Short mmCIF file of C-alpha atoms and ligand atoms in Angstrom, two decimals:
data_model
loop_
_atom_site.label_atom_id
_atom_site.label_comp_id
_atom_site.label_asym_id
_atom_site.label_seq_id
_atom_site.Cartn_x
_atom_site.Cartn_y
_atom_site.Cartn_z
CA MET A 90 -46.39 -47.02 -78.66
CA LYS A 91 -44.12 -50.02 -78.16
CA VAL A 92 -44.16 -51.82 -74.82
CA VAL A 93 -41.87 -54.59 -73.63
CA THR A 94 -43.65 -56.67 -70.99
CA VAL A 95 -41.65 -58.97 -68.74
CA VAL A 96 -43.33 -61.91 -67.00
CA GLY A 97 -41.88 -64.93 -65.27
CA ALA A 98 -44.22 -66.30 -62.62
CA ARG A 99 -47.75 -67.68 -62.39
CA PRO A 100 -49.54 -64.58 -61.03
CA GLN A 101 -47.89 -62.45 -63.70
CA PHE A 102 -49.21 -64.64 -66.50
CA ILE A 103 -52.75 -64.07 -65.19
CA LYS A 104 -52.34 -60.27 -65.09
CA ALA A 105 -50.61 -60.19 -68.49
CA ALA A 106 -53.42 -62.27 -69.99
CA ILE A 107 -55.86 -59.51 -69.14
CA VAL A 108 -53.69 -56.50 -70.02
CA SER A 109 -52.00 -57.84 -73.19
CA HIS A 110 -55.30 -58.38 -74.97
CA VAL A 111 -56.30 -54.75 -74.39
CA LEU A 112 -52.84 -53.33 -75.05
CA ARG A 113 -52.44 -55.12 -78.38
CA LYS A 114 -55.62 -53.60 -79.83
CA LYS A 115 -53.77 -50.34 -80.48
CA HIS A 116 -50.12 -50.84 -79.61
CA THR A 117 -47.14 -53.12 -80.14
CA GLU A 118 -46.23 -55.44 -77.29
CA VAL A 119 -43.08 -57.56 -77.10
CA LEU A 120 -43.38 -60.27 -74.46
CA ILE A 121 -40.39 -61.61 -72.54
CA HIS A 122 -40.74 -64.74 -70.38
CA THR A 123 -37.79 -64.92 -68.00
CA GLY A 124 -38.31 -68.61 -67.24
CA GLN A 125 -38.63 -68.15 -63.45
CA HIS A 126 -41.58 -70.59 -63.49
CA PHE A 127 -41.03 -73.22 -66.13
CA ASP A 128 -42.96 -76.43 -65.24
CA HIS A 129 -45.83 -77.09 -67.64
CA ASN A 130 -48.42 -76.60 -64.85
CA MET A 131 -46.86 -73.36 -63.65
CA SER A 132 -46.32 -71.77 -67.06
CA ASP A 133 -47.42 -73.27 -70.45
CA LEU A 134 -50.80 -74.28 -69.04
CA PHE A 135 -51.57 -70.60 -68.31
CA PHE A 136 -50.51 -69.49 -71.79
CA GLU A 137 -52.79 -72.13 -73.34
CA GLU A 138 -55.77 -71.72 -71.03
CA LEU A 139 -55.79 -67.92 -70.99
CA ASP A 140 -54.75 -67.54 -74.62
CA ILE A 141 -51.76 -65.39 -73.74
CA PRO A 142 -49.71 -64.39 -76.80
CA ARG A 143 -46.59 -66.53 -77.19
CA PRO A 144 -43.51 -64.90 -75.67
CA ASP A 145 -41.21 -63.28 -78.22
CA TYR A 146 -38.24 -64.10 -76.00
CA ASN A 147 -37.80 -67.03 -73.60
CA LEU A 148 -34.81 -66.36 -71.40
CA GLY A 149 -34.75 -69.73 -69.63
CA VAL A 150 -33.49 -68.31 -66.32
CA SER A 151 -34.62 -70.12 -63.18
CA GLY A 152 -33.19 -71.46 -59.94
CA GLY A 153 -30.14 -70.36 -57.95
CA THR A 154 -30.03 -67.78 -55.18
CA HIS A 155 -32.04 -64.57 -55.41
CA ALA A 156 -28.91 -62.68 -56.54
CA GLU A 157 -27.92 -65.29 -59.11
CA MET A 158 -31.40 -65.39 -60.61
CA THR A 159 -31.82 -61.61 -60.64
CA GLY A 160 -28.34 -61.07 -62.09
CA ARG A 161 -28.74 -63.63 -64.87
CA MET A 162 -32.14 -62.17 -65.75
CA MET A 163 -30.74 -58.63 -65.88
CA MET A 164 -27.99 -59.63 -68.29
CA ALA A 165 -30.47 -61.28 -70.64
CA ILE A 166 -33.19 -58.59 -70.37
CA GLU A 167 -30.70 -55.78 -71.03
CA LYS A 168 -29.80 -57.35 -74.39
CA VAL A 169 -33.45 -57.57 -75.44
CA LEU A 170 -34.16 -54.00 -74.35
CA GLN A 171 -31.16 -52.75 -76.33
CA THR A 172 -32.48 -54.53 -79.42
CA GLU A 173 -36.14 -53.56 -79.01
CA ARG A 174 -35.75 -49.99 -77.62
CA PRO A 175 -39.37 -49.82 -76.35
CA ASP A 176 -41.23 -46.71 -75.15
CA TRP A 177 -42.14 -48.53 -71.94
CA LEU A 178 -41.15 -51.49 -69.85
CA LEU A 179 -44.24 -53.01 -68.22
CA VAL A 180 -43.89 -55.23 -65.14
CA TYR A 181 -46.27 -56.80 -62.63
CA GLY A 182 -46.11 -57.63 -58.95
CA ASP A 183 -43.11 -58.52 -56.90
CA THR A 184 -40.97 -61.35 -58.23
CA ASN A 185 -37.28 -61.44 -59.10
CA SER A 186 -38.36 -61.09 -62.75
CA THR A 187 -40.10 -57.79 -61.86
CA LEU A 188 -37.03 -56.35 -60.16
CA ALA A 189 -34.52 -57.60 -62.74
CA ALA A 190 -36.52 -56.08 -65.59
CA ALA A 191 -37.10 -52.76 -63.81
CA LEU A 192 -33.41 -52.34 -62.94
CA SER A 193 -32.28 -53.21 -66.46
CA ALA A 194 -34.71 -50.75 -68.06
CA ALA A 195 -34.12 -47.88 -65.64
CA LYS A 196 -30.36 -48.04 -66.31
CA LEU A 197 -31.07 -47.78 -70.04
CA HIS A 198 -33.40 -44.79 -69.40
CA ILE A 199 -36.42 -46.77 -70.53
CA PRO A 200 -39.40 -45.71 -68.39
CA VAL A 201 -40.78 -48.43 -66.15
CA CYS A 202 -44.50 -48.95 -65.51
CA HIS A 203 -45.22 -51.06 -62.41
CA VAL A 204 -48.64 -52.65 -62.04
CA GLU A 205 -49.62 -53.61 -58.46
CA ALA A 206 -47.47 -50.78 -57.15
CA GLY A 207 -47.76 -49.66 -53.53
CA ALA A 208 -48.56 -53.06 -51.96
CA ARG A 209 -46.61 -53.02 -48.71
CA LEU A 210 -45.86 -55.31 -45.77
CA HIS A 211 -43.60 -52.75 -44.08
CA THR A 212 -40.82 -55.23 -43.45
CA LEU A 213 -37.78 -55.92 -45.56
CA HIS A 214 -37.59 -59.46 -44.09
CA ASN A 215 -39.57 -60.63 -47.07
CA PRO A 216 -37.99 -61.10 -50.51
CA GLU A 217 -41.07 -59.91 -52.42
CA GLU A 218 -41.26 -56.67 -50.40
CA ILE A 219 -37.70 -55.82 -51.42
CA ASN A 220 -38.65 -56.35 -55.06
CA ARG A 221 -41.78 -54.21 -54.74
CA VAL A 222 -40.17 -51.29 -52.93
CA CYS A 223 -37.16 -51.12 -55.27
CA THR A 224 -39.32 -51.37 -58.40
CA ASP A 225 -41.64 -48.58 -57.21
CA HIS A 226 -38.74 -46.27 -56.44
CA ILE A 227 -37.18 -46.59 -59.89
CA GLY A 228 -40.51 -46.69 -61.75
CA SER A 229 -41.91 -43.79 -63.81
CA LEU A 230 -45.56 -44.84 -63.69
CA LEU A 231 -46.87 -46.62 -60.59
CA LEU A 232 -50.29 -48.18 -60.93
CA ALA A 233 -51.93 -49.22 -57.68
CA SER A 234 -54.58 -51.94 -57.41
CA THR A 235 -56.26 -50.32 -54.40
CA GLN A 236 -56.68 -46.85 -52.95
CA SER A 237 -54.59 -47.86 -49.92
CA GLY A 238 -51.76 -48.92 -52.27
CA PHE A 239 -51.93 -45.46 -53.84
CA GLU A 240 -51.78 -43.87 -50.38
CA GLU A 241 -48.70 -45.94 -49.51
CA LEU A 242 -47.01 -44.52 -52.60
CA GLU A 243 -47.96 -40.98 -51.57
CA LYS A 244 -46.40 -41.57 -48.14
CA GLU A 245 -43.17 -42.52 -49.92
CA ASN A 246 -43.32 -39.28 -51.95
CA LEU A 247 -44.18 -41.17 -55.12
CA GLY A 248 -47.72 -39.78 -55.43
CA GLU A 249 -47.03 -37.69 -58.54
CA ARG A 250 -46.08 -40.75 -60.54
CA SER A 251 -48.90 -42.87 -59.15
CA GLN A 252 -52.49 -43.68 -59.98
CA PHE A 253 -55.17 -46.04 -58.65
CA VAL A 254 -56.40 -48.16 -61.55
CA GLY A 255 -57.88 -51.25 -59.86
CA ASP A 256 -56.70 -54.80 -59.82
CA PRO A 257 -56.24 -56.79 -63.04
CA MET A 258 -56.69 -59.92 -60.89
CA PHE A 259 -60.27 -58.76 -60.34
CA ASP A 260 -60.72 -58.31 -64.11
CA ALA A 261 -59.32 -61.82 -64.63
CA PHE A 262 -61.57 -63.32 -61.97
CA ARG A 263 -64.65 -61.76 -63.58
CA LYS A 264 -63.63 -62.95 -67.03
CA TYR A 265 -62.42 -66.50 -66.38
CA SER A 266 -63.72 -67.82 -63.07
CA GLU A 267 -67.01 -69.23 -64.26
CA LYS A 268 -65.83 -71.03 -67.36
CA LEU A 269 -65.62 -74.56 -65.93
CA ALA A 270 -68.17 -77.04 -64.63
CA VAL A 271 -67.29 -79.55 -61.92
CA GLN A 272 -66.81 -82.41 -64.40
CA ASP A 273 -64.17 -80.31 -66.25
CA VAL A 274 -61.96 -80.13 -63.18
CA ARG A 275 -59.69 -83.16 -62.91
CA LEU A 276 -57.24 -83.26 -60.06
CA ARG A 277 -53.95 -85.07 -60.69
CA LEU A 278 -52.76 -86.66 -57.46
CA LEU A 279 -49.07 -86.31 -56.64
CA THR A 280 -49.00 -90.01 -55.87
CA GLY A 281 -50.36 -90.82 -59.36
CA GLY A 282 -53.86 -91.14 -60.77
CA GLU A 283 -56.70 -88.66 -60.83
CA ALA A 284 -59.45 -87.58 -58.44
CA SER A 285 -62.64 -85.67 -58.97
CA VAL A 286 -63.61 -82.68 -56.87
CA PRO A 287 -65.44 -83.77 -53.69
CA ASP A 288 -68.90 -82.25 -53.02
CA LYS A 289 -67.61 -80.48 -49.97
CA PHE A 290 -63.96 -79.44 -49.60
CA TYR A 291 -61.53 -76.79 -48.33
CA TYR A 292 -58.92 -75.18 -50.58
CA LEU A 293 -55.30 -74.75 -49.42
CA THR A 294 -52.31 -73.17 -51.12
CA CYS A 295 -49.04 -72.71 -49.26
CA HIS A 296 -45.63 -72.09 -50.76
CA ARG A 297 -44.20 -68.86 -49.37
CA GLU A 298 -40.56 -69.02 -48.29
CA GLU A 299 -41.47 -68.03 -44.71
CA ASN A 300 -43.96 -70.94 -44.36
CA THR A 301 -42.00 -73.65 -46.08
CA LYS A 302 -38.44 -73.21 -44.91
CA ASP A 303 -38.80 -75.80 -42.16
CA ASP A 304 -41.00 -78.87 -41.79
CA SER A 305 -42.62 -77.86 -38.50
CA THR A 306 -44.30 -74.83 -40.08
CA ILE A 307 -45.92 -76.67 -43.01
CA LEU A 308 -46.85 -79.51 -40.67
CA GLU A 309 -48.88 -77.13 -38.45
CA ILE A 310 -50.83 -76.02 -41.51
CA LEU A 311 -51.43 -79.60 -42.71
CA GLN A 312 -52.50 -80.68 -39.22
CA ALA A 313 -55.01 -77.83 -39.00
CA MET A 314 -56.59 -78.89 -42.31
CA GLU A 315 -56.63 -82.53 -41.17
CA LYS A 316 -59.07 -81.61 -38.38
CA LEU A 317 -61.69 -80.04 -40.68
CA ASN A 318 -65.04 -81.66 -41.48
CA ALA A 319 -64.28 -82.16 -45.19
CA PRO A 320 -61.17 -82.99 -47.22
CA THR A 321 -58.74 -80.31 -48.30
CA ILE A 322 -57.56 -79.88 -51.88
CA TYR A 323 -53.94 -78.74 -51.86
CA PRO A 324 -52.25 -78.08 -55.24
CA VAL A 325 -48.60 -78.28 -54.28
CA HIS A 326 -46.05 -75.81 -55.62
CA PRO A 327 -43.11 -77.69 -57.23
CA ARG A 328 -40.77 -76.07 -54.69
CA ILE A 329 -42.14 -78.17 -51.83
CA ARG A 330 -43.55 -81.20 -53.58
CA GLU A 331 -41.24 -83.83 -52.06
CA ARG A 332 -41.53 -82.42 -48.55
CA ALA A 333 -45.31 -82.23 -48.65
CA LEU A 334 -45.47 -85.86 -49.77
CA SER A 335 -43.08 -87.08 -47.12
CA LEU A 336 -44.87 -85.14 -44.34
CA GLN A 337 -48.22 -86.54 -45.46
CA GLU A 338 -46.84 -90.06 -45.23
CA LYS A 339 -44.89 -89.61 -42.00
CA TYR A 340 -47.74 -87.91 -40.10
CA ARG A 341 -50.55 -89.90 -41.76
CA ILE A 342 -52.41 -86.88 -43.11
CA LYS A 343 -55.48 -88.53 -44.64
CA ASN A 344 -58.08 -85.82 -45.02
CA MET A 345 -56.19 -84.13 -47.86
CA LEU A 346 -55.70 -84.46 -51.62
CA LEU A 347 -52.17 -83.45 -52.55
CA VAL A 348 -52.42 -82.58 -56.23
CA GLU A 349 -50.34 -81.11 -59.05
CA PRO A 350 -50.71 -77.34 -59.48
CA VAL A 351 -53.93 -76.65 -61.36
CA GLY A 352 -54.64 -74.13 -64.12
CA TYR A 353 -56.15 -70.72 -63.41
CA MET A 354 -59.69 -71.68 -64.40
CA GLU A 355 -59.49 -74.77 -62.19
CA SER A 356 -58.09 -72.73 -59.31
CA THR A 357 -60.85 -70.12 -59.52
CA PHE A 358 -63.42 -72.94 -59.72
CA LEU A 359 -61.98 -74.29 -56.45
CA VAL A 360 -62.12 -70.81 -54.91
CA ARG A 361 -65.77 -70.40 -55.84
CA HIS A 362 -66.84 -73.81 -54.57
CA ALA A 363 -64.66 -74.35 -51.47
CA GLU A 364 -66.16 -74.20 -48.00
CA LYS A 365 -63.31 -71.96 -46.86
CA ILE A 366 -59.79 -71.13 -47.99
CA VAL A 367 -56.42 -71.23 -46.26
CA THR A 368 -53.52 -69.68 -48.12
CA ASP A 369 -50.32 -67.69 -48.03
CA SER A 370 -50.79 -66.37 -51.55
CA GLY A 371 -51.51 -62.73 -52.26
CA GLY A 372 -53.59 -63.66 -55.31
CA LEU A 373 -55.70 -66.30 -53.60
CA GLN A 374 -56.58 -63.97 -50.70
CA ARG A 375 -58.04 -61.54 -53.19
CA GLU A 376 -59.85 -64.24 -55.15
CA ALA A 377 -61.44 -65.50 -51.91
CA PHE A 378 -62.62 -61.94 -51.33
CA PHE A 379 -63.97 -61.64 -54.90
CA ALA A 380 -65.91 -64.89 -54.41
CA GLY A 381 -67.15 -63.97 -50.92
CA LYS A 382 -65.37 -66.96 -49.35
CA LYS A 383 -64.00 -66.96 -45.84
CA CYS A 384 -60.20 -66.95 -45.95
CA VAL A 385 -57.38 -67.41 -43.45
CA THR A 386 -53.96 -66.18 -44.51
CA VAL A 387 -51.04 -67.86 -42.83
CA PHE A 388 -48.71 -64.92 -42.61
CA ASN A 389 -47.61 -62.22 -40.16
CA PHE A 390 -48.46 -59.13 -42.17
CA PRO A 391 -51.56 -57.91 -44.00
CA ILE A 392 -50.55 -57.33 -47.61
CA TRP A 393 -54.13 -56.72 -48.82
CA PRO A 394 -55.77 -55.02 -45.81
CA GLU A 395 -59.00 -54.44 -47.79
CA THR A 396 -59.70 -58.18 -47.71
CA MET A 397 -59.61 -58.19 -43.90
CA VAL A 398 -62.68 -56.00 -43.41
CA GLY A 399 -65.58 -57.81 -41.66
CA ASN A 400 -63.39 -60.85 -40.82
CA ARG A 401 -63.50 -61.90 -44.46
CA ASN A 402 -59.79 -62.69 -44.28
CA ASN A 403 -57.88 -63.19 -41.02
CA LEU A 404 -54.17 -63.53 -40.48
CA ALA A 405 -52.94 -66.56 -38.54
CA ALA A 406 -49.52 -67.68 -37.38
CA PRO A 407 -48.49 -71.09 -38.70
CA ASN A 408 -50.11 -72.77 -35.72
CA ALA A 409 -52.88 -75.37 -36.06
CA GLU A 410 -55.03 -74.05 -33.21
CA GLU A 411 -54.82 -70.47 -34.38
CA ILE A 412 -55.66 -71.38 -37.99
CA LEU A 413 -58.75 -73.31 -36.84
CA ALA A 414 -59.86 -70.53 -34.50
CA LYS A 415 -59.57 -67.95 -37.27
CA LEU A 416 -61.42 -70.18 -39.73
CA ASP A 417 -64.29 -70.26 -37.23
CA LEU A 418 -64.66 -66.46 -37.11
CA LYS A 419 -67.83 -65.51 -38.96
CA GLN A 420 -67.43 -63.13 -41.86
CA ASN A 421 -69.63 -60.17 -42.52
CA ILE A 422 -69.98 -59.28 -46.20
CA ASP A 423 -71.02 -55.86 -47.45
CA ASP A 424 -71.65 -56.28 -51.18
CA SER A 425 -71.30 -52.58 -51.86
CA TYR A 426 -67.66 -52.68 -50.67
CA GLN A 427 -65.48 -53.20 -53.76
CA PRO A 428 -61.99 -51.81 -53.20
CA PHE A 429 -60.34 -53.54 -56.17
CA GLY A 430 -61.77 -51.31 -58.88
CA ASP A 431 -64.58 -51.72 -61.37
CA GLY A 432 -63.29 -54.71 -63.34
CA TYR A 433 -61.70 -52.53 -66.04
CA ALA A 434 -58.20 -52.15 -64.66
CA ALA A 435 -56.62 -53.34 -67.94
CA GLU A 436 -58.26 -50.51 -69.91
CA LYS A 437 -57.10 -47.98 -67.31
CA ILE A 438 -53.56 -49.37 -67.37
CA VAL A 439 -53.37 -48.90 -71.16
CA VAL A 440 -54.75 -45.35 -70.94
CA ALA A 441 -52.26 -44.53 -68.17
CA LEU A 442 -49.42 -45.80 -70.39
CA GLU A 443 -50.67 -43.67 -73.30
CA ASN A 444 -51.02 -40.54 -71.14
CA GLY A 445 -47.72 -41.11 -69.37
CA TRP A 446 -45.99 -41.66 -72.68
CA ASN A 447 -47.22 -38.31 -73.97
CA LYS A 448 -46.01 -36.63 -70.80
CA ILE A 449 -42.57 -38.24 -71.01
CA LEU A 450 -42.21 -37.26 -74.67
CA ILE A 451 -43.12 -33.63 -73.86
N1 UDP B 160 -53.24 -70.68 -58.79
C1 UDP B 160 -53.38 -71.54 -59.86
N2 UDP B 160 -53.10 -72.85 -59.67
C2 UDP B 160 -52.71 -73.36 -58.48
C3 UDP B 160 -52.59 -72.47 -57.38
C4 UDP B 160 -52.85 -71.13 -57.57
O1 UDP B 160 -53.76 -71.11 -60.95
O2 UDP B 160 -52.46 -74.56 -58.39
C5 UDP B 160 -53.53 -69.26 -59.01
C6 UDP B 160 -54.40 -68.62 -57.97
O3 UDP B 160 -55.76 -68.77 -58.28
C7 UDP B 160 -53.94 -67.19 -58.02
C8 UDP B 160 -52.49 -67.28 -58.40
O4 UDP B 160 -52.30 -68.57 -58.93
O5 UDP B 160 -54.60 -66.52 -59.06
C9 UDP B 160 -51.60 -67.03 -57.21
O6 UDP B 160 -50.30 -67.32 -57.54
P1 UDP B 160 -49.17 -67.55 -56.45
O7 UDP B 160 -49.77 -68.06 -55.21
O8 UDP B 160 -48.11 -68.35 -57.12
O9 UDP B 160 -48.57 -66.09 -56.27
P2 UDP B 160 -48.92 -64.91 -55.27
O10 UDP B 160 -50.36 -64.64 -55.35
O11 UDP B 160 -48.47 -65.32 -53.90
O12 UDP B 160 -48.10 -63.76 -55.79
#
């Protein structure tokens, strides 16, 4: 079986790291990196740290509007697919790279396998939701990370092509999250120099379009963190680097370390050791859940409802008071509740590809 996998963004590198190693034991994988994330800290660092096979094709497409990026990716991916003629296209998640690859393959009658299928916000006012919904509807094999994701697919009449396999992010967390000790984690400050990890700290990530399009929204989040009883570590996405720095200076935010994006092992170290977590990232919400850490998600919609059980993760509007109030809600953890699979999603994904391939050939 020959599989072309397309990745382009940080969370996809993490999932591919887990699945590629299993897939390559028996099958041929050709890896395309679209270039959507290209900074060293957002891309190469993950390939090095997680020992991801080197991409066979680097398309170098990044920036521009959503349509420009998606269109340029499609043109480049189509050429590779015509050359490689794989049995499957494999894509992850919800980025423009996911959608561009799925559209290009479907038009060439190459079956598309979508991992993390069925995640839904139920609003099209979110760019990632558009990518997810479109990819699921043109996909041939839809692999859900949770049972509720599978049920969403059934509601959209996609049940026959769908399967619950578990979450490769959970596999990755189990495999990589305890590799580092505190002295291995060096934080590179955006203002220059390095810092070590404080004994007690909160962990913040915030980069979603909805939370960063105007200054007042990010400022509310920074001001909430400023009031906490320990400093916050905030690895800043390159997209908002300059604005975060200027807001910190203008509003004298002192109780916060603005740092360069960290690698995956560093990030999962921070998740495991933080007091609490504030985020707008789909991946970080789940990692907080895996680690049993209280999380507040600054967003209007629950994308991973399983994490919200027992107040383990609460939604908050981008409003300082609300974020602080939600952080104060006590969580109730039931260790037997594990909705993200058994830690062997990668193996199940490869078996699903093998079985689906047989079916398509018949
Ligand atoms: N992450 C990381 N370094 C950072 C911030 C986040 O490795 O500086 C990891 C984080 O642990 C999670 C993933 O990146 O596994 C989430 O990626 P992102 O927030 O970009 O995407 P999303 O989860 O929103 O799709």
